[in-house]
PDB file of C-alpha atoms in Angstrom:
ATOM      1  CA  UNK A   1      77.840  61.521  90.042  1.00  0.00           C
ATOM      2  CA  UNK A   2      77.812  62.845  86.604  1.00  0.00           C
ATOM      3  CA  UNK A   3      80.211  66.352  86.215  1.00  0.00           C
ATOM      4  CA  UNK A   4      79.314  68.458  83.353  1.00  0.00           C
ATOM      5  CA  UNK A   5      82.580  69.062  81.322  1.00  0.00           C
ATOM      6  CA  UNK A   6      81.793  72.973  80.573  1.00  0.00           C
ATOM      7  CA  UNK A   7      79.119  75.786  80.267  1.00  0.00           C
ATOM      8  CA  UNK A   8      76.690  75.875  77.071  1.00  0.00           C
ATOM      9  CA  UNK A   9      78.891  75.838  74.290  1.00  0.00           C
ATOM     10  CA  UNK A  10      76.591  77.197  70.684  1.00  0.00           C
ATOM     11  CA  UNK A  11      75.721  74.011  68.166  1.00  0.00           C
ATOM     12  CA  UNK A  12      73.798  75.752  66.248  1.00  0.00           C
ATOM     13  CA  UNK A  13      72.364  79.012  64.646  1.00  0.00           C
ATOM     14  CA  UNK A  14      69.182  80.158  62.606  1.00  0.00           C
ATOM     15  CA  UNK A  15      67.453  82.846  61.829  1.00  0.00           C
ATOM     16  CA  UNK A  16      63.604  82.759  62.807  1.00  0.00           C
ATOM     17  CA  UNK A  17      61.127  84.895  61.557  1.00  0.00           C
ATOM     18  CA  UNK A  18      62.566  88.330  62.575  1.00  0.00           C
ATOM     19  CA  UNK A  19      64.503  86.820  65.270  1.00  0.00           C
ATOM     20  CA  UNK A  20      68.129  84.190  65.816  1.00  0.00           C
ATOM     21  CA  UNK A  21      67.501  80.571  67.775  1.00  0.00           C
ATOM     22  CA  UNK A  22      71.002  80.034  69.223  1.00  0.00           C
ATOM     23  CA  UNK A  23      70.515  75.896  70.422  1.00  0.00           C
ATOM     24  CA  UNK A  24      73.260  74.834  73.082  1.00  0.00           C
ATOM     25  CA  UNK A  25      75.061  71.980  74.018  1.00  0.00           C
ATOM     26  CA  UNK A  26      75.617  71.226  77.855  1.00  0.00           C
ATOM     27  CA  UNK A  27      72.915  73.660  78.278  1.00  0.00           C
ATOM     28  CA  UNK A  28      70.501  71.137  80.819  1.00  0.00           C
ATOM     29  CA  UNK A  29      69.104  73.884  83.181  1.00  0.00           C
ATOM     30  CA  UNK A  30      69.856  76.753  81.047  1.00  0.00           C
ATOM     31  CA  UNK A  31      69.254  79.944  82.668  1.00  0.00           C
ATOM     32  CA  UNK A  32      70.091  84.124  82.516  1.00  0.00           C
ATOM     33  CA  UNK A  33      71.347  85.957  85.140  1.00  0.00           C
ATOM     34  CA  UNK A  34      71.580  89.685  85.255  1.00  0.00           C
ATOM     35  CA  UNK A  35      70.020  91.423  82.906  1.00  0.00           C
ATOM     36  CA  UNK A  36      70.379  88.741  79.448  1.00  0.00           C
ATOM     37  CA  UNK A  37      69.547  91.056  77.028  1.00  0.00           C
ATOM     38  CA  UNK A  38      72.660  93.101  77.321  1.00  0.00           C
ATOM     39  CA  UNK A  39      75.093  90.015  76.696  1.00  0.00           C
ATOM     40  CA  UNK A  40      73.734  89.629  73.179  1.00  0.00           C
ATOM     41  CA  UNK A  41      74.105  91.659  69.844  1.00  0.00           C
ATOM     42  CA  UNK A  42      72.467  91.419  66.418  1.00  0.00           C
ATOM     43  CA  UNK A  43      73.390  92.052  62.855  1.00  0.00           C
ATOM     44  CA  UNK A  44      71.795  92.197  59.728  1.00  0.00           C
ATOM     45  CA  UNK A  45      73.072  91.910  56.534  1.00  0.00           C
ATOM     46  CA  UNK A  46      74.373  95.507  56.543  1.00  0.00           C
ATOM     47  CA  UNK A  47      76.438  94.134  59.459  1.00  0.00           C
ATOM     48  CA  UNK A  48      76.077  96.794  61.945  1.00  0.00           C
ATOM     49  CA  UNK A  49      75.211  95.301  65.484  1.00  0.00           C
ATOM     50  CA  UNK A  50      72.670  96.398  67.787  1.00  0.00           C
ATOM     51  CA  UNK A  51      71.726  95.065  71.722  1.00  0.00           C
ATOM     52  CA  UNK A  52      68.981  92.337  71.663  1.00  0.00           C
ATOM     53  CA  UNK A  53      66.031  93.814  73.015  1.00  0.00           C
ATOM     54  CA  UNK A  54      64.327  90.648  73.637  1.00  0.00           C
ATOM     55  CA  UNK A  55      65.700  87.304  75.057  1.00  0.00           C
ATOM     56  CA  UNK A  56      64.346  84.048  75.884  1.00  0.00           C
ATOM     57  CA  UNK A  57      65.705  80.658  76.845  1.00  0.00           C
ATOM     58  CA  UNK A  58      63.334  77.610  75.084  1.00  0.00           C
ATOM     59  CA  UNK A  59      64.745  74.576  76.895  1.00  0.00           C
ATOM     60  CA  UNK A  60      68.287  74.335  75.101  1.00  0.00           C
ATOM     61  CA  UNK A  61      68.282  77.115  73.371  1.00  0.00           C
ATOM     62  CA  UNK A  62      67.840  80.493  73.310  1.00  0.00           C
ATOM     63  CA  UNK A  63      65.478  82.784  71.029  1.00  0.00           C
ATOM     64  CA  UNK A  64      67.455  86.715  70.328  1.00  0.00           C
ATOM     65  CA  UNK A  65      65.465  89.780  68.722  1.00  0.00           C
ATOM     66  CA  UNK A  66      65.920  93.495  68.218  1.00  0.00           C
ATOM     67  CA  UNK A  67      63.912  95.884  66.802  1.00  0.00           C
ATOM     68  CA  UNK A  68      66.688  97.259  64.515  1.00  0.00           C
ATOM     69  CA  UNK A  69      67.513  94.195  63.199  1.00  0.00           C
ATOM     70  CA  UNK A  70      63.985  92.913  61.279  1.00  0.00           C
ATOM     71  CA  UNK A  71      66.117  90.098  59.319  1.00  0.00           C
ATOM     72  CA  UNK A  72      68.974  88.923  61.735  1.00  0.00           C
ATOM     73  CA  UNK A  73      71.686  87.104  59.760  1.00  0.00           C
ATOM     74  CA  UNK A  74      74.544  87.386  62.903  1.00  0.00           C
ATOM     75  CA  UNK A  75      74.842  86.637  66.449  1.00  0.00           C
ATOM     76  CA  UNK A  76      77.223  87.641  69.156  1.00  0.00           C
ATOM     77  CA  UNK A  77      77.121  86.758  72.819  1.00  0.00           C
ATOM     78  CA  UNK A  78      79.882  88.355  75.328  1.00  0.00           C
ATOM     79  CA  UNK A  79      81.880  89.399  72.547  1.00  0.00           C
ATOM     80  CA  UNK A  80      83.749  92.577  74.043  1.00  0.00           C
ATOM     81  CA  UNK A  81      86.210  94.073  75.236  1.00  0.00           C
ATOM     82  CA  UNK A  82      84.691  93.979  79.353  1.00  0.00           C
ATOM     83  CA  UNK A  83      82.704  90.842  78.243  1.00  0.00           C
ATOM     84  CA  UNK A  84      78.603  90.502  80.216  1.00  0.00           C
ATOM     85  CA  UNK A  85      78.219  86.511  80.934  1.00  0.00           C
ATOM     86  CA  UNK A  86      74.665  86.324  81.898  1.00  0.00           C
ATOM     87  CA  UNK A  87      73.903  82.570  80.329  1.00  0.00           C
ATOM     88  CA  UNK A  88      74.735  79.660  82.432  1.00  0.00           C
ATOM     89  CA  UNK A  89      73.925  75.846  82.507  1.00  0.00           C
ATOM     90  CA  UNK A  90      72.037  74.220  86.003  1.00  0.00           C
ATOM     91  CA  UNK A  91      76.000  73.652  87.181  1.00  0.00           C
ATOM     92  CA  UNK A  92      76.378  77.180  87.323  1.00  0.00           C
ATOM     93  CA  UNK A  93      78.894  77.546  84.443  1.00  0.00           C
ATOM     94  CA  UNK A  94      78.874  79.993  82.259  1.00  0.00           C
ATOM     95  CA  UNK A  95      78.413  80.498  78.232  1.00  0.00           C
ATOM     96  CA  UNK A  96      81.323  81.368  76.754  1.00  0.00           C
ATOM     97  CA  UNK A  97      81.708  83.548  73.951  1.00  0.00           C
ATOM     98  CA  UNK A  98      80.836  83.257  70.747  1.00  0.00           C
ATOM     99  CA  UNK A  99      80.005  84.896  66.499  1.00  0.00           C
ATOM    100  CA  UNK A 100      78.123  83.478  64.803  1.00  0.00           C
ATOM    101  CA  UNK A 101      76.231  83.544  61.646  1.00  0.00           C
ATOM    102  CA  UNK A 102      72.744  81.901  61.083  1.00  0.00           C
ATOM    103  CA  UNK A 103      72.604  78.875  58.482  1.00  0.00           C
TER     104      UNK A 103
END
């Protein structure tokens, strides 16, 4: 039996015409629970970060937009004080959290 060793840990990050691909490691059977959207926060290069509005998972990775944010340069997920962890891999463990800037 093969045991995953964590949750989806980010390997990479780039921006994407008006919106940030996050792609995951360990991330077979990557899924959202609860509401996704909220767990994730954009910046652009003013720096000032703003909820996704939009999220969706394209097999390992996920694809982040918000309307305030037309040219997304930075990515946070569960970055907070009361942390949201709504992204988890098919063994049921969870993201964890993460900055990150696109390259």
């Amino acid at each position: 039996m093969d045991s995953v060793p964590s949750g989806p840990l980010l390997r990479s990050c780039t921006a994407e015409n008006g919106k940030i691909r996050m792609t995951f490691a360990h991330a077979d059977g990557l899924t959202m629970k609860e509401d996704a959207a909220m767990s994730f926060y954009l910046a652009g290069q003013d720096g000032v970060f703003h909820p996704a509005a939009h999220v969706v998972i394209e097999g390992d990775s996920v694809l982040a937009d918000a309307p305030e944010v037309p040219n997304p340069r930075t990515v946070c997920y569960a970055w907070s004080d009361n942390p949201v962890s709504s992204l988890y891999n098919a063994a049921g463990l969870p993201a964890s959290s993460f900055r990150a800037d696109a390259g």
